């Protein structure tokens, strides 16, 4: 031991290295024990410090030791005879130390990898940049699915690639060069066979699914207008034939398309390749289906071309209010509540003053709107809170995220990028635009659809 200390003390660089390594080691062990005891309640910064910061310091310290010995090798030679008198003990000691080092580095590496996979690392470390995404994620059907399960997928090559680009992104945030808003579509998304299809079976046949969409008007009575659809989700049957919306997800036929804008909403050229390899090309009016494909980005359709917001769903202003009114948190007994809500959501609040400002806006509106009975007056508070929550969820001025920044493509409008009846093949036949191919419309814009009463869910 004394000899080893002599070796470390032979020059200041090695000495510094030994001290730094020891301190980092002790720091790592203490924080590791602390984090193991305190579980998930700690913030992301402590994890970052323990699993990334300290191990880096530890390794840097270790590297300093040989560097010092190399730089001051003349002095070292003088001490060598001191040390070589009992060489084997020294070798044994160094071996033991190396073993401990490898164990520490291994544990740290393992913990670091786990930590980088956690929602905490991905979602809250770069708080301002990620918080809009994170806030919608924790309120989605996939709130318990780890970010990496959709964004990276299994396998080491994806892992390394994603870690590298992930770290570059962290660096971009630190140097404030990340783009605001974060642009979508995300171009380096892993193939969906490695992500979504690890949990969802693409061939699964889904029976028709009932969808009820309630809308409300800006009038005094907040009149209801309800659409009831039977979605033909479909899929692949046991005999291999496919139909319905998830015909798209069957393994046989492949749809690829060219988009001319970055958001993939302008699609002049679509190619269908069936299981036998036969191709059919559909184009918009001024593109020849028999000619060369127009310039643009070529892409093969997969799950996220429709489900682009399975986990980060930003809402449309009117749709969010409709959902709030339908669920009852925004009461229809408040006259004009949708109209005043739409106004309140459009004003230029900050994240600090939105809640109080929206409350004030509603109070002022209802003060000048005749006197409301006290029990209706009492509904202003909860309605105002719900409207403020809609604003907070969807609007993030620091990230330039406002209404319409992120658009959902798995609804009617997303399908109309191709199914608008204006994409024709060489025979003049269009991609199907038949309403019934996608959904049976059981009621359209009815205030209190009979069909819902028959299901026993009417009269809302
Ligand atoms: C269920 C799958 C899924 C999960 C879980 C998921 N994402 Fe995503 N994420 C997506 C898809 C799909 C897109 C959109 C891709 C596109 O439009 O091309 C996306 C887009 C994003 C974007 C771009 C901006 C935006 O808000 O749309 C960011 C940033 C992001 N995800 C981060 C995260 C983080 C951080 C987590 C974990 C807290 C996470 N994601 C969890 C599937 C997922
Ligand atoms: C780790 C497993 C897992 C992964 C990966 C995953 N999902 Fe899911 N997904 C689920 C589960 C579980 C549900 C059902 C959640 C519920 O009903 O609460 C679900 C629900 C859904 C739904 C129905 C949502 C709704 O509103 O009812 C859609 C659509 C969906 N997933 C699409 C995707 C897409 C697209 C991807 C890939 C980007 C993906 N999922 C990746 C597990 C997963
Ligand atoms: C052509 C667009 C499109 C593609 C491609 C697509 N989906 Fe869907 N999917 C839909 C629509 C539309 C619905 C019905 C949504 C609704 O109920 O409003 C749906 C429904 C679902 C549901 C809910 C089913 C249920 O039980 O109610 C899941 C889960 C899902 N999709 C997963 C996937 C996965 C995984 C993939 C990729 C293998 C995929 N989808 C590909 C459009 C698509
Ligand atoms: C990139 C273009 C594109 C988009 C976007 C798209 N589709 Fe398609 N879809 C096609 C093509 C091409 C076909 C095959 C030609 C046909 O059936 O007319 C098809 C076929 C279908 C079929 C008929 C399947 C059968 O039984 O033959 C349904 C249903 C369908 N799509 C639903 C949807 C829905 C719902 C959406 C939106 C959520 C959607 N599609 C989005 C290109 C697209
Ligand atoms: C290519 C598939 C497709 C075709 C064709 C199609 N739709 Fe849709 N439509 C959808 C999808 C997907 C939704 C979203 C369902 C949901 O909100 O979950 C939808 C929603 C709707 C809604 C409800 C909107 C809401 O938010 O209340 C109405 C109404 C509607 N469609 C009418 C029609 C009519 C009328 C036609 C024929 C002219 C038609 N659709 C053709 C796919 C299609």
JSON list of N, CA, C and O in Angstrom, two decimals, residues 1-30:
[
{"chain": "A", "resi": 1, "resn": "UNK", "atom": "N", "xyz": [0.83, -1.19, 0.00]},
{"chain": "A", "resi": 1, "resn": "UNK", "atom": "CA", "xyz": [0.00, 0.00, 0.00]},
{"chain": "A", "resi": 1, "resn": "UNK", "atom": "C", "xyz": [0.88, 1.26, 0.00]},
{"chain": "A", "resi": 1, "resn": "UNK", "atom": "O", "xyz": [0.70, 2.17, -0.79]},
{"chain": "A", "resi": 2, "resn": "UNK", "atom": "N", "xyz": [1.87, 1.24, 0.90]},
{"chain": "A", "resi": 2, "resn": "UNK", "atom": "CA", "xyz": [2.77, 2.39, 1.00]},
{"chain": "A", "resi": 2, "resn": "UNK", "atom": "C", "xyz": [3.47, 2.64, -0.34]},
{"chain": "A", "resi": 2, "resn": "UNK", "atom": "O", "xyz": [3.63, 3.77, -0.78]},
{"chain": "A", "resi": 3, "resn": "UNK", "atom": "N", "xyz": [3.86, 1.52, -0.95]},
{"chain": "A", "resi": 3, "resn": "UNK", "atom": "CA", "xyz": [4.55, 1.64, -2.24]},
{"chain": "A", "resi": 3, "resn": "UNK", "atom": "C", "xyz": [3.65, 2.29, -3.29]},
{"chain": "A", "resi": 3, "resn": "UNK", "atom": "O", "xyz": [4.06, 3.12, -4.07]},
{"chain": "A", "resi": 4, "resn": "UNK", "atom": "N", "xyz": [2.40, 1.85, -3.25]},
{"chain": "A", "resi": 4, "resn": "UNK", "atom": "CA", "xyz": [1.47, 2.36, -4.25]},
{"chain": "A", "resi": 4, "resn": "UNK", "atom": "C", "xyz": [1.26, 3.86, -4.05]},
{"chain": "A", "resi": 4, "resn": "UNK", "atom": "O", "xyz": [1.26, 4.64, -5.00]},
{"chain": "A", "resi": 5, "resn": "UNK", "atom": "N", "xyz": [1.13, 4.24, -2.78]},
{"chain": "A", "resi": 5, "resn": "UNK", "atom": "CA", "xyz": [0.96, 5.67, -2.49]},
{"chain": "A", "resi": 5, "resn": "UNK", "atom": "C", "xyz": [2.19, 6.43, -2.98]},
{"chain": "A", "resi": 5, "resn": "UNK", "atom": "O", "xyz": [2.09, 7.50, -3.57]},
{"chain": "A", "resi": 6, "resn": "UNK", "atom": "N", "xyz": [3.36, 5.81, -2.75]},
{"chain": "A", "resi": 6, "resn": "UNK", "atom": "CA", "xyz": [4.60, 6.43, -3.24]},
{"chain": "A", "resi": 6, "resn": "UNK", "atom": "C", "xyz": [4.54, 6.63, -4.75]},
{"chain": "A", "resi": 6, "resn": "UNK", "atom": "O", "xyz": [4.91, 7.67, -5.29]},
{"chain": "A", "resi": 7, "resn": "UNK", "atom": "N", "xyz": [4.01, 5.58, -5.42]},
{"chain": "A", "resi": 7, "resn": "UNK", "atom": "CA", "xyz": [3.91, 5.63, -6.88]},
{"chain": "A", "resi": 7, "resn": "UNK", "atom": "C", "xyz": [3.00, 6.79, -7.30]},
{"chain": "A", "resi": 7, "resn": "UNK", "atom": "O", "xyz": [3.32, 7.59, -8.16]},
{"chain": "A", "resi": 8, "resn": "UNK", "atom": "N", "xyz": [1.84, 6.88, -6.64]},
{"chain": "A", "resi": 8, "resn": "UNK", "atom": "CA", "xyz": [0.91, 7.95, -6.97]},
{"chain": "A", "resi": 8, "resn": "UNK", "atom": "C", "xyz": [1.50, 9.32, -6.64]},
{"chain": "A", "resi": 8, "resn": "UNK", "atom": "O", "xyz": [1.26, 10.29, -7.33]},
{"chain": "A", "resi": 9, "resn": "UNK", "atom": "N", "xyz": [2.27, 9.35, -5.53]},
{"chain": "A", "resi": 9, "resn": "UNK", "atom": "CA", "xyz": [2.80, 10.64, -5.11]},
{"chain": "A", "resi": 9, "resn": "UNK", "atom": "C", "xyz": [4.03, 11.04, -5.89]},
{"chain": "A", "resi": 9, "resn": "UNK", "atom": "O", "xyz": [4.58, 12.12, -5.67]},
{"chain": "A", "resi": 10, "resn": "UNK", "atom": "N", "xyz": [4.49, 10.17, -6.81]},
{"chain": "A", "resi": 10, "resn": "UNK", "atom": "CA", "xyz": [5.73, 10.47, -7.51]},
{"chain": "A", "resi": 10, "resn": "UNK", "atom": "C", "xyz": [5.62, 11.75, -8.32]},
{"chain": "A", "resi": 10, "resn": "UNK", "atom": "O", "xyz": [6.60, 12.38, -8.65]},
{"chain": "A", "resi": 11, "resn": "UNK", "atom": "N", "xyz": [4.42, 12.18, -8.69]},
{"chain": "A", "resi": 11, "resn": "UNK", "atom": "CA", "xyz": [4.27, 13.45, -9.40]},
{"chain": "A", "resi": 11, "resn": "UNK", "atom": "C", "xyz": [2.87, 13.99, -9.14]},
{"chain": "A", "resi": 11, "resn": "UNK", "atom": "O", "xyz": [1.97, 13.25, -8.77]},
{"chain": "A", "resi": 12, "resn": "UNK", "atom": "N", "xyz": [2.68, 15.29, -9.38]},
{"chain": "A", "resi": 12, "resn": "UNK", "atom": "CA", "xyz": [1.42, 15.92, -8.98]},
{"chain": "A", "resi": 12, "resn": "UNK", "atom": "C", "xyz": [0.24, 15.47, -9.85]},
{"chain": "A", "resi": 12, "resn": "UNK", "atom": "O", "xyz": [-0.88, 15.38, -9.39]},
{"chain": "A", "resi": 13, "resn": "UNK", "atom": "N", "xyz": [0.49, 15.13, -11.12]},
{"chain": "A", "resi": 13, "resn": "UNK", "atom": "CA", "xyz": [-0.63, 14.75, -11.99]},
{"chain": "A", "resi": 13, "resn": "UNK", "atom": "C", "xyz": [-1.24, 13.43, -11.52]},
{"chain": "A", "resi": 13, "resn": "UNK", "atom": "O", "xyz": [-2.45, 13.30, -11.34]},
{"chain": "A", "resi": 14, "resn": "UNK", "atom": "N", "xyz": [-0.36, 12.44, -11.26]},
{"chain": "A", "resi": 14, "resn": "UNK", "atom": "CA", "xyz": [-0.86, 11.15, -10.78]},
{"chain": "A", "resi": 14, "resn": "UNK", "atom": "C", "xyz": [-1.54, 11.32, -9.43]},
{"chain": "A", "resi": 14, "resn": "UNK", "atom": "O", "xyz": [-2.57, 10.69, -9.15]},
{"chain": "A", "resi": 15, "resn": "UNK", "atom": "N", "xyz": [-0.96, 12.16, -8.58]},
{"chain": "A", "resi": 15, "resn": "UNK", "atom": "CA", "xyz": [-1.54, 12.38, -7.26]},
{"chain": "A", "resi": 15, "resn": "UNK", "atom": "C", "xyz": [-2.95, 12.94, -7.41]},
{"chain": "A", "resi": 15, "resn": "UNK", "atom": "O", "xyz": [-3.91, 12.45, -6.79]},
{"chain": "A", "resi": 16, "resn": "UNK", "atom": "N", "xyz": [-3.08, 13.95, -8.26]},
{"chain": "A", "resi": 16, "resn": "UNK", "atom": "CA", "xyz": [-4.40, 14.54, -8.51]},
{"chain": "A", "resi": 16, "resn": "UNK", "atom": "C", "xyz": [-5.37, 13.48, -9.01]},
{"chain": "A", "resi": 16, "resn": "UNK", "atom": "O", "xyz": [-6.50, 13.36, -8.53]},
{"chain": "A", "resi": 17, "resn": "UNK", "atom": "N", "xyz": [-4.88, 12.67, -9.96]},
{"chain": "A", "resi": 17, "resn": "UNK", "atom": "CA", "xyz": [-5.72, 11.61, -10.52]},
{"chain": "A", "resi": 17, "resn": "UNK", "atom": "C", "xyz": [-6.22, 10.67, -9.44]},
{"chain": "A", "resi": 17, "resn": "UNK", "atom": "O", "xyz": [-7.40, 10.34, -9.38]},
{"chain": "A", "resi": 18, "resn": "UNK", "atom": "N", "xyz": [-5.31, 10.26, -8.52]},
{"chain": "A", "resi": 18, "resn": "UNK", "atom": "CA", "xyz": [-5.68, 9.33, -7.46]},
{"chain": "A", "resi": 18, "resn": "UNK", "atom": "C", "xyz": [-6.74, 9.95, -6.55]},
{"chain": "A", "resi": 18, "resn": "UNK", "atom": "O", "xyz": [-7.74, 9.31, -6.20]},
{"chain": "A", "resi": 19, "resn": "UNK", "atom": "N", "xyz": [-6.55, 11.23, -6.22]},
{"chain": "A", "resi": 19, "resn": "UNK", "atom": "CA", "xyz": [-7.50, 11.91, -5.33]},
{"chain": "A", "resi": 19, "resn": "UNK", "atom": "C", "xyz": [-8.87, 12.02, -6.01]},
{"chain": "A", "resi": 19, "resn": "UNK", "atom": "O", "xyz": [-9.91, 11.67, -5.44]},
{"chain": "A", "resi": 20, "resn": "UNK", "atom": "N", "xyz": [-8.86, 12.48, -7.27]},
{"chain": "A", "resi": 20, "resn": "UNK", "atom": "CA", "xyz": [-10.11, 12.67, -8.01]},
{"chain": "A", "resi": 20, "resn": "UNK", "atom": "C", "xyz": [-10.87, 11.34, -8.12]},
{"chain": "A", "resi": 20, "resn": "UNK", "atom": "O", "xyz": [-12.06, 11.26, -7.85]},
{"chain": "A", "resi": 21, "resn": "UNK", "atom": "N", "xyz": [-10.14, 10.28, -8.49]},
{"chain": "A", "resi": 21, "resn": "UNK", "atom": "CA", "xyz": [-10.78, 8.97, -8.64]},
{"chain": "A", "resi": 21, "resn": "UNK", "atom": "C", "xyz": [-11.40, 8.50, -7.32]},
{"chain": "A", "resi": 21, "resn": "UNK", "atom": "O", "xyz": [-12.54, 8.04, -7.28]},
{"chain": "A", "resi": 22, "resn": "UNK", "atom": "N", "xyz": [-10.66, 8.67, -6.24]},
{"chain": "A", "resi": 22, "resn": "UNK", "atom": "CA", "xyz": [-11.16, 8.23, -4.94]},
{"chain": "A", "resi": 22, "resn": "UNK", "atom": "C", "xyz": [-12.42, 9.00, -4.56]},
{"chain": "A", "resi": 22, "resn": "UNK", "atom": "O", "xyz": [-13.43, 8.42, -4.12]},
{"chain": "A", "resi": 23, "resn": "UNK", "atom": "N", "xyz": [-12.36, 10.33, -4.74]},
{"chain": "A", "resi": 23, "resn": "UNK", "atom": "CA", "xyz": [-13.52, 11.15, -4.38]},
{"chain": "A", "resi": 23, "resn": "UNK", "atom": "C", "xyz": [-14.73, 10.77, -5.23]},
{"chain": "A", "resi": 23, "resn": "UNK", "atom": "O", "xyz": [-15.85, 10.62, -4.72]},
{"chain": "A", "resi": 24, "resn": "UNK", "atom": "N", "xyz": [-14.50, 10.60, -6.55]},
{"chain": "A", "resi": 24, "resn": "UNK", "atom": "CA", "xyz": [-15.62, 10.26, -7.44]},
{"chain": "A", "resi": 24, "resn": "UNK", "atom": "C", "xyz": [-16.20, 8.91, -7.04]},
{"chain": "A", "resi": 24, "resn": "UNK", "atom": "O", "xyz": [-17.42, 8.72, -7.02]},
{"chain": "A", "resi": 25, "resn": "UNK", "atom": "N", "xyz": [-15.32, 7.97, -6.67]},
{"chain": "A", "resi": 25, "resn": "UNK", "atom": "CA", "xyz": [-15.76, 6.64, -6.25]},
{"chain": "A", "resi": 25, "resn": "UNK", "atom": "C", "xyz": [-16.66, 6.75, -5.01]},
{"chain": "A", "resi": 25, "resn": "UNK", "atom": "O", "xyz": [-17.76, 6.19, -4.97]},
{"chain": "A", "resi": 26, "resn": "UNK", "atom": "N", "xyz": [-16.19, 7.52, -4.03]},
{"chain": "A", "resi": 26, "resn": "UNK", "atom": "CA", "xyz": [-16.97, 7.65, -2.80]},
{"chain": "A", "resi": 26, "resn": "UNK", "atom": "C", "xyz": [-18.29, 8.35, -3.08]},
{"chain": "A", "resi": 26, "resn": "UNK", "atom": "O", "xyz": [-19.35, 7.97, -2.57]},
{"chain": "A", "resi": 27, "resn": "UNK", "atom": "N", "xyz": [-18.21, 9.39, -3.92]},
{"chain": "A", "resi": 27, "resn": "UNK", "atom": "CA", "xyz": [-19.44, 10.13, -4.27]},
{"chain": "A", "resi": 27, "resn": "UNK", "atom": "C", "xyz": [-20.43, 9.23, -4.98]},
{"chain": "A", "resi": 27, "resn": "UNK", "atom": "O", "xyz": [-21.63, 9.22, -4.68]},
{"chain": "A", "resi": 28, "resn": "UNK", "atom": "N", "xyz": [-19.91, 8.40, -5.89]},
{"chain": "A", "resi": 28, "resn": "UNK", "atom": "CA", "xyz": [-20.79, 7.51, -6.66]},
{"chain": "A", "resi": 28, "resn": "UNK", "atom": "C", "xyz": [-21.49, 6.51, -5.73]},
{"chain": "A", "resi": 28, "resn": "UNK", "atom": "O", "xyz": [-22.71, 6.32, -5.80]},
{"chain": "A", "resi": 29, "resn": "UNK", "atom": "N", "xyz": [-20.69, 5.90, -4.82]},
{"chain": "A", "resi": 29, "resn": "UNK", "atom": "CA", "xyz": [-21.28, 4.90, -3.93]},
{"chain": "A", "resi": 29, "resn": "UNK", "atom": "C", "xyz": [-22.37, 5.54, -3.06]},
{"chain": "A", "resi": 29, "resn": "UNK", "atom": "O", "xyz": [-23.47, 5.00, -2.93]},
{"chain": "A", "resi": 30, "resn": "UNK", "atom": "N", "xyz": [-22.08, 6.73, -2.51]},
{"chain": "A", "resi": 30, "resn": "UNK", "atom": "CA", "xyz": [-23.09, 7.37, -1.65]},
{"chain": "A", "resi": 30, "resn": "UNK", "atom": "C", "xyz": [-24.35, 7.72, -2.44]},
{"chain": "A", "resi": 30, "resn": "UNK", "atom": "O", "xyz": [-25.46, 7.42, -1.99]}
]
